[in-house]
Amino acid sequence: MDQAQLSWITNFISGIAYDTLRDVFVRGKYRDVILPMTVLRRLDAVLESTVNAVREMKQHFDREGVIDQDGALRMASGHAFYNTSPFLMRDLKSRKAQQTLKDDFMAYIDGFSPNVQDIIKNFEFRNQIGKLVESDGLGQLIEKFLSRDINLSPNPMGELPGLDNHAMGTVFEDLVRMFNEDNNEEAGHHWTPRDAVKLMASLMFLPVAGKIESGTYLLYDCACGTGGMLTVAEETLQQIASAHGKQVATHLYGQEINAETYAICKADLLLKGDGDAADNIVGGPAHSTLSADALRTDAFDFMLANPPYGKSWKSDMERMGGKNGIKDPRFVIEHDGTHSNLTIR
């Protein structure tokens, strides 16, 4: 699918906001509804062919008292996510009573797998549902996302071609950028410009290009934002390896403190079909990479990051024991057998 078609899809989805949310939310809040709804609709479309198998397995496990069901339900769905609710999104179109629609929609989103629940929670999407129901906007929103004019499924729908994972990821990233621009967010607040990321990745890999062997490499970003650095680094490493006749596999890891940005990163990886990488992203307000390192037992082959600038780290320093009490080995410098604490400013 060419860029013009992808841009049309992006504009159609952003147009849903203006059609259904204008009198309900201020413009800067459109993203709080449209981004999670885009994720849910794509996952819903992907799961459609295996949803019955998942429901049957869930019922069997519940009867047998099986507690840990996640891995088997993923296998039944054929994906890194699933939904055990009695509904697909299209089943909700016929709901006329607003309270029934709300109850069934809540059951629908509650049926998604834990990794999708994490995304929904960090988007704070449930907080928006009451307002949507009160304004009679939830039904309209569902109708728009199920329109025959747009296809977010990987399979063709009539004359509309399917969207593969790469194309869906492109659409989602374009939506994120569009809403960021609408909100006049400064470049670098949640993401680093792509050209800068490409330069950073080249500076990291090119000096060791001749030493890269076939194998598996772990890439890490301790302040991963929406995940752009990780995906560009992955692309760059694979291109350099291929140019040297090597074959490499990559695993992405990251940590992000901003809840919505973390949700975007994790959702983007799921939409691209990289469920393992999505599971390796940790985030939310309790996950400062300084004072709450979630990956302290892991080791990585390459790391790149653009930590937030213009931000005070005093609260992190206090949680870590204060200027003279820091014991985290990442911030301790050893000189001739003695130790001194690295000051966080």
Short mmCIF file of C-alpha atoms in Angstrom, two decimals:
data_model
loop_
_atom_site.label_atom_id
_atom_site.label_comp_id
_atom_site.label_asym_id
_atom_site.label_seq_id
_atom_site.Cartn_x
_atom_site.Cartn_y
_atom_site.Cartn_z
CA MET A 1 0.00 0.00 0.00
CA ASP A 2 1.47 3.37 -1.00
CA GLN A 3 1.89 6.40 1.23
CA ALA A 4 -1.08 8.23 -0.31
CA GLN A 5 -3.42 5.40 0.71
CA LEU A 6 -1.97 5.28 4.21
CA SER A 7 -2.36 9.05 4.54
CA TRP A 8 -6.01 8.74 3.47
CA ILE A 9 -6.61 6.19 6.24
CA THR A 10 -4.88 8.41 8.79
CA ASN A 11 -6.98 11.40 7.77
CA PHE A 12 -10.17 9.32 7.86
CA ILE A 13 -9.45 8.23 11.44
CA SER A 14 -8.54 11.73 12.58
CA GLY A 15 -11.75 12.94 10.92
CA ILE A 16 -13.73 10.61 13.19
CA ALA A 17 -12.69 12.86 16.07
CA TYR A 18 -14.13 15.95 14.45
CA ASP A 19 -17.34 14.12 13.54
CA THR A 20 -18.05 12.56 16.94
CA LEU A 21 -16.04 14.34 19.66
CA ARG A 22 -16.15 18.04 18.79
CA ASP A 23 -18.91 18.99 21.26
CA VAL A 24 -17.83 16.50 23.91
CA PHE A 25 -14.06 16.94 24.30
CA VAL A 26 -11.73 19.86 23.77
CA ARG A 27 -9.52 19.39 20.73
CA GLY A 28 -6.44 18.53 22.77
CA LYS A 29 -8.29 15.54 24.27
CA TYR A 30 -9.30 13.89 20.98
CA ARG A 31 -6.22 11.69 21.13
CA ASP A 32 -7.37 10.24 24.47
CA VAL A 33 -10.22 8.54 22.61
CA ILE A 34 -9.03 8.08 19.04
CA LEU A 35 -5.65 6.45 19.75
CA PRO A 36 -6.98 3.68 22.04
CA MET A 37 -10.01 3.13 19.77
CA THR A 38 -7.67 2.70 16.78
CA VAL A 39 -5.69 0.11 18.73
CA LEU A 40 -8.82 -1.76 19.83
CA ARG A 41 -10.33 -1.80 16.35
CA ARG A 42 -7.13 -3.17 14.77
CA LEU A 43 -6.74 -5.87 17.42
CA ASP A 44 -10.44 -6.71 17.11
CA ALA A 45 -10.08 -7.16 13.34
CA VAL A 46 -6.95 -9.30 13.70
CA LEU A 47 -8.59 -11.59 16.27
CA GLU A 48 -11.84 -12.12 14.39
CA SER A 49 -10.90 -15.47 12.83
CA THR A 50 -9.78 -17.13 16.07
CA VAL A 51 -12.05 -15.53 18.66
CA ASN A 52 -14.29 -18.61 19.00
CA ALA A 53 -11.32 -20.89 19.69
CA VAL A 54 -10.15 -18.50 22.42
CA ARG A 55 -13.58 -18.36 24.04
CA GLU A 56 -13.90 -22.15 24.06
CA MET A 57 -10.44 -22.58 25.59
CA LYS A 58 -11.20 -19.93 28.22
CA GLN A 59 -14.41 -21.70 29.20
CA HIS A 60 -12.57 -25.03 29.43
CA PHE A 61 -9.81 -23.57 31.62
CA ASP A 62 -12.35 -21.89 33.91
CA ARG A 63 -14.21 -25.19 34.38
CA GLU A 64 -10.94 -26.97 35.20
CA GLY A 65 -9.81 -24.22 37.57
CA VAL A 66 -6.68 -23.36 35.56
CA ILE A 67 -5.17 -20.11 36.87
CA ASP A 68 -2.34 -19.29 34.48
CA GLN A 69 -4.12 -19.12 31.12
CA ASP A 70 -2.29 -16.34 29.28
CA GLY A 71 0.24 -18.38 27.28
CA ALA A 72 -2.28 -20.96 26.09
CA LEU A 73 -4.83 -18.30 25.14
CA ARG A 74 -2.17 -16.51 23.09
CA MET A 75 -1.50 -19.76 21.27
CA ALA A 76 -5.21 -20.24 20.63
CA SER A 77 -5.52 -16.73 19.18
CA GLY A 78 -2.38 -17.13 17.07
CA HIS A 79 -1.17 -13.74 18.29
CA ALA A 80 0.49 -12.10 21.29
CA PHE A 81 -2.94 -10.87 22.46
CA TYR A 82 -6.52 -12.12 22.65
CA ASN A 83 -10.05 -11.26 23.79
CA THR A 84 -12.20 -13.61 25.86
CA SER A 85 -15.34 -11.43 25.96
CA PRO A 86 -18.60 -12.59 24.28
CA PHE A 87 -18.33 -9.71 21.81
CA LEU A 88 -16.53 -8.43 18.76
CA MET A 89 -16.79 -4.71 18.16
CA ARG A 90 -19.32 -5.25 15.38
CA ASP A 91 -21.66 -7.02 17.86
CA LEU A 92 -22.09 -3.71 19.70
CA LYS A 93 -23.53 -1.82 16.74
CA SER A 94 -27.09 -2.97 17.46
CA ARG A 95 -27.19 -1.64 21.03
CA LYS A 96 -29.81 1.12 21.27
CA ALA A 97 -30.00 1.63 25.03
CA GLN A 98 -27.00 3.64 26.21
CA GLN A 99 -26.59 1.76 29.48
CA THR A 100 -26.63 -1.59 27.66
CA LEU A 101 -24.05 -0.30 25.19
CA LYS A 102 -21.85 0.94 28.03
CA ASP A 103 -22.08 -2.36 29.95
CA ASP A 104 -21.36 -4.46 26.87
CA PHE A 105 -18.52 -2.19 25.72
CA MET A 106 -16.93 -2.42 29.16
CA ALA A 107 -17.24 -6.22 29.01
CA TYR A 108 -15.67 -6.10 25.56
CA ILE A 109 -12.58 -4.15 26.63
CA ASP A 110 -12.32 -6.10 29.90
CA GLY A 111 -11.97 -9.28 27.82
CA PHE A 112 -8.66 -8.29 26.27
CA SER A 113 -5.43 -9.94 27.38
CA PRO A 114 -3.32 -8.45 30.22
CA ASN A 115 -0.85 -6.75 27.85
CA VAL A 116 -3.71 -4.90 26.13
CA GLN A 117 -5.24 -4.08 29.53
CA ASP A 118 -1.96 -2.39 30.40
CA ILE A 119 -2.24 -0.23 27.29
CA ILE A 120 -5.89 0.65 28.00
CA LYS A 121 -5.06 1.55 31.61
CA ASN A 122 -2.17 3.83 30.70
CA PHE A 123 -4.23 5.56 28.01
CA GLU A 124 -6.80 6.12 30.82
CA PHE A 125 -9.38 5.17 28.25
CA ARG A 126 -11.98 3.92 30.73
CA ASN A 127 -12.15 7.47 32.13
CA GLN A 128 -13.51 8.68 28.79
CA ILE A 129 -16.30 6.11 28.36
CA GLY A 130 -18.81 7.75 30.72
CA LYS A 131 -18.59 11.06 28.86
CA LEU A 132 -18.96 9.27 25.52
CA VAL A 133 -22.07 7.46 26.71
CA GLU A 134 -23.66 10.60 28.17
CA SER A 135 -23.22 12.43 24.86
CA ASP A 136 -24.52 9.48 22.82
CA GLY A 137 -21.08 9.43 21.20
CA LEU A 138 -19.93 5.88 21.94
CA GLY A 139 -22.31 4.29 19.44
CA GLN A 140 -21.34 6.84 16.78
CA LEU A 141 -17.67 6.19 17.43
CA ILE A 142 -18.11 2.44 17.00
CA GLU A 143 -20.11 2.98 13.80
CA LYS A 144 -17.34 5.16 12.34
CA PHE A 145 -14.57 2.67 13.12
CA LEU A 146 -16.65 -0.11 11.54
CA SER A 147 -17.42 1.93 8.41
CA ARG A 148 -17.16 0.12 5.09
CA ASP A 149 -15.13 3.09 3.84
CA ILE A 150 -12.10 2.02 5.87
CA ASN A 151 -10.42 -1.32 6.47
CA LEU A 152 -8.14 -1.75 9.50
CA SER A 153 -8.08 -5.53 9.06
CA PRO A 154 -5.07 -7.39 7.65
CA ASN A 155 -7.52 -9.07 5.24
CA PRO A 156 -9.16 -7.47 2.19
CA MET A 157 -12.69 -6.16 2.69
CA GLY A 158 -14.55 -5.88 -0.61
CA GLU A 159 -12.45 -3.64 -2.83
CA LEU A 160 -10.39 -2.36 0.10
CA PRO A 161 -6.98 -4.04 0.53
CA GLY A 162 -5.87 -5.35 3.89
CA LEU A 163 -3.40 -3.49 6.10
CA ASP A 164 -0.31 -5.49 6.97
CA ASN A 165 1.42 -4.90 10.31
CA HIS A 166 3.97 -2.46 8.89
CA ALA A 167 1.27 -0.35 7.23
CA MET A 168 -0.84 -0.35 10.39
CA GLY A 169 2.18 0.76 12.41
CA THR A 170 2.76 3.60 9.94
CA VAL A 171 -0.86 4.76 10.24
CA PHE A 172 -0.69 4.68 14.04
CA GLU A 173 2.59 6.61 14.16
CA ASP A 174 1.17 9.21 11.75
CA LEU A 175 -1.87 9.64 14.02
CA VAL A 176 0.38 10.17 17.03
CA ARG A 177 2.40 12.82 15.17
CA MET A 178 -0.78 14.51 13.93
CA PHE A 179 -2.24 14.80 17.42
CA ASN A 180 1.09 16.00 18.82
CA GLU A 181 1.17 18.77 16.23
CA ASP A 182 -2.46 19.68 17.00
CA ASN A 183 -1.49 20.03 20.66
CA ASN A 184 1.59 22.14 19.76
CA GLU A 185 3.84 19.79 21.71
CA GLU A 186 7.49 20.59 21.46
CA ALA A 187 9.61 18.22 19.42
CA GLY A 188 11.61 16.05 21.79
CA HIS A 189 9.07 16.12 24.62
CA HIS A 190 7.84 12.57 23.91
CA TRP A 191 9.87 11.69 20.84
CA THR A 192 13.10 12.58 19.08
CA PRO A 193 13.01 13.72 15.43
CA ARG A 194 13.57 10.73 13.13
CA ASP A 195 16.60 12.27 11.38
CA ALA A 196 18.31 12.74 14.74
CA VAL A 197 17.53 9.15 15.70
CA LYS A 198 18.99 7.85 12.42
CA LEU A 199 22.17 9.84 13.08
CA MET A 200 22.43 8.48 16.64
CA ALA A 201 21.92 4.91 15.44
CA SER A 202 24.58 5.33 12.75
CA LEU A 203 27.04 6.77 15.28
CA MET A 204 26.42 3.77 17.53
CA PHE A 205 26.69 0.99 14.93
CA LEU A 206 29.04 2.18 12.18
CA PRO A 207 32.24 2.20 14.33
CA VAL A 208 31.69 -1.50 15.08
CA ALA A 209 30.10 -2.50 11.77
CA GLY A 210 32.96 -4.84 10.90
CA LYS A 211 32.66 -6.64 14.25
CA ILE A 212 28.95 -7.45 14.00
CA GLU A 213 28.49 -11.19 13.62
CA SER A 214 25.44 -13.24 12.80
CA GLY A 215 23.42 -13.79 15.94
CA THR A 216 20.96 -12.19 18.34
CA TYR A 217 21.35 -8.70 19.75
CA LEU A 218 19.50 -6.96 22.58
CA LEU A 219 18.79 -3.23 22.16
CA TYR A 220 17.81 -1.00 25.09
CA ASP A 221 16.43 2.52 25.55
CA CYS A 222 16.08 3.60 29.20
CA ALA A 223 13.79 6.54 28.30
CA CYS A 224 12.10 5.02 25.29
CA GLY A 225 9.20 7.44 24.74
CA THR A 226 7.04 6.15 21.90
CA GLY A 227 9.74 3.65 20.90
CA GLY A 228 11.09 5.38 17.80
CA MET A 229 14.72 5.04 18.81
CA LEU A 230 14.38 1.32 19.33
CA THR A 231 12.73 0.64 15.98
CA VAL A 232 15.17 2.85 14.04
CA ALA A 233 18.11 1.22 15.84
CA GLU A 234 16.73 -2.19 14.94
CA GLU A 235 16.37 -1.21 11.27
CA THR A 236 19.87 0.28 11.17
CA LEU A 237 21.53 -2.75 12.75
CA GLN A 238 19.78 -5.12 10.36
CA GLN A 239 20.78 -3.00 7.34
CA ILE A 240 24.43 -2.83 8.42
CA ALA A 241 24.53 -6.55 9.17
CA SER A 242 22.99 -7.39 5.80
CA ALA A 243 25.50 -5.16 4.00
CA HIS A 244 28.29 -7.20 5.64
CA GLY A 245 26.71 -10.54 4.77
CA LYS A 246 25.50 -11.23 8.32
CA GLN A 247 22.08 -12.25 9.60
CA VAL A 248 20.95 -10.83 12.91
CA ALA A 249 17.87 -11.11 15.11
CA THR A 250 17.00 -8.34 17.54
CA HIS A 251 15.09 -8.03 20.79
CA LEU A 252 13.94 -4.61 21.96
CA TYR A 253 13.74 -3.47 25.59
CA GLY A 254 12.70 -0.15 27.06
CA GLN A 255 11.41 1.78 30.03
CA GLU A 256 9.22 4.92 29.98
CA ILE A 257 7.78 6.96 32.84
CA ASN A 258 5.03 8.86 31.00
CA ALA A 259 1.88 6.72 31.05
CA GLU A 260 0.38 7.75 27.71
CA THR A 261 3.71 7.65 25.91
CA TYR A 262 4.38 4.19 27.32
CA ALA A 263 0.94 3.06 26.12
CA ILE A 264 1.68 4.41 22.63
CA CYS A 265 5.03 2.59 22.50
CA LYS A 266 3.59 -0.72 23.63
CA ALA A 267 0.56 -0.39 21.34
CA ASP A 268 2.74 0.47 18.35
CA LEU A 269 4.82 -2.68 18.82
CA LEU A 270 1.71 -4.85 19.18
CA LEU A 271 0.20 -3.32 16.05
CA LYS A 272 3.40 -4.08 14.15
CA GLY A 273 3.14 -7.72 15.19
CA ASP A 274 6.07 -7.59 17.62
CA GLY A 275 4.39 -8.93 20.74
CA ASP A 276 7.65 -10.09 22.34
CA ALA A 277 9.08 -6.58 22.16
CA ALA A 278 5.83 -5.14 23.55
CA ASP A 279 6.22 -7.44 26.55
CA ASN A 280 9.76 -6.10 27.07
CA ILE A 281 8.60 -2.49 27.44
CA VAL A 282 8.02 -1.42 31.04
CA GLY A 283 6.40 1.84 32.02
CA GLY A 284 4.03 4.14 33.81
CA PRO A 285 4.40 6.81 36.51
CA ALA A 286 5.97 4.40 39.01
CA HIS A 287 8.75 3.44 36.60
CA SER A 288 11.36 6.17 36.63
CA THR A 289 14.40 4.66 34.99
CA LEU A 290 16.63 6.34 37.59
CA SER A 291 14.99 5.40 40.88
CA ALA A 292 13.02 2.31 39.76
CA ASP A 293 15.16 0.45 37.24
CA ALA A 294 12.86 -2.34 36.05
CA LEU A 295 15.54 -4.15 34.03
CA ARG A 296 18.41 -4.17 36.51
CA THR A 297 19.10 -7.89 36.10
CA ASP A 298 19.33 -7.70 32.29
CA ALA A 299 22.33 -6.99 30.10
CA PHE A 300 22.18 -5.49 26.61
CA ASP A 301 24.41 -5.35 23.56
CA PHE A 302 23.56 -1.78 22.57
CA MET A 303 21.90 1.14 24.33
CA LEU A 304 20.81 4.55 23.10
CA ALA A 305 18.58 7.13 24.72
CA ASN A 306 17.52 10.75 24.74
CA PRO A 307 16.47 11.30 28.36
CA PRO A 308 14.13 14.25 29.05
CA TYR A 309 16.00 17.52 29.27
CA GLY A 310 15.00 20.52 31.37
CA LYS A 311 13.68 18.16 34.06
CA SER A 312 14.55 18.14 37.74
CA TRP A 313 15.78 14.80 39.09
CA LYS A 314 15.72 15.81 42.77
CA SER A 315 12.82 13.54 43.67
CA ASP A 316 14.63 10.58 42.10
CA MET A 317 17.78 11.41 44.02
CA GLU A 318 15.84 11.52 47.30
CA ARG A 319 14.24 8.13 46.58
CA MET A 320 17.70 6.70 45.91
CA GLY A 321 19.09 7.82 49.29
CA GLY A 322 20.11 11.42 48.72
CA LYS A 323 23.35 12.86 47.37
CA ASN A 324 25.54 10.93 49.82
CA GLY A 325 23.51 7.75 50.09
CA ILE A 326 23.23 6.53 46.51
CA LYS A 327 24.18 2.86 46.26
CA ASP A 328 22.85 2.06 42.79
CA PRO A 329 25.93 0.71 40.91
CA ARG A 330 24.91 2.68 37.80
CA PHE A 331 25.77 5.90 39.64
CA VAL A 332 28.80 4.84 41.64
CA ILE A 333 32.31 5.49 40.30
CA GLU A 334 35.24 3.39 41.49
CA HIS A 335 38.73 4.92 41.74
CA ASP A 336 41.63 2.82 43.02
CA GLY A 337 39.43 0.78 45.31
CA THR A 338 37.47 3.73 46.70
CA HIS A 339 33.94 4.75 45.78
CA SER A 340 32.38 8.11 45.22
CA ASN A 341 28.77 8.91 44.45
CA LEU A 342 27.86 10.44 41.13
CA THR A 343 25.75 13.53 41.74
CA ILE A 344 22.40 13.71 39.92
CA ARG A 345 21.58 17.33 39.12
#
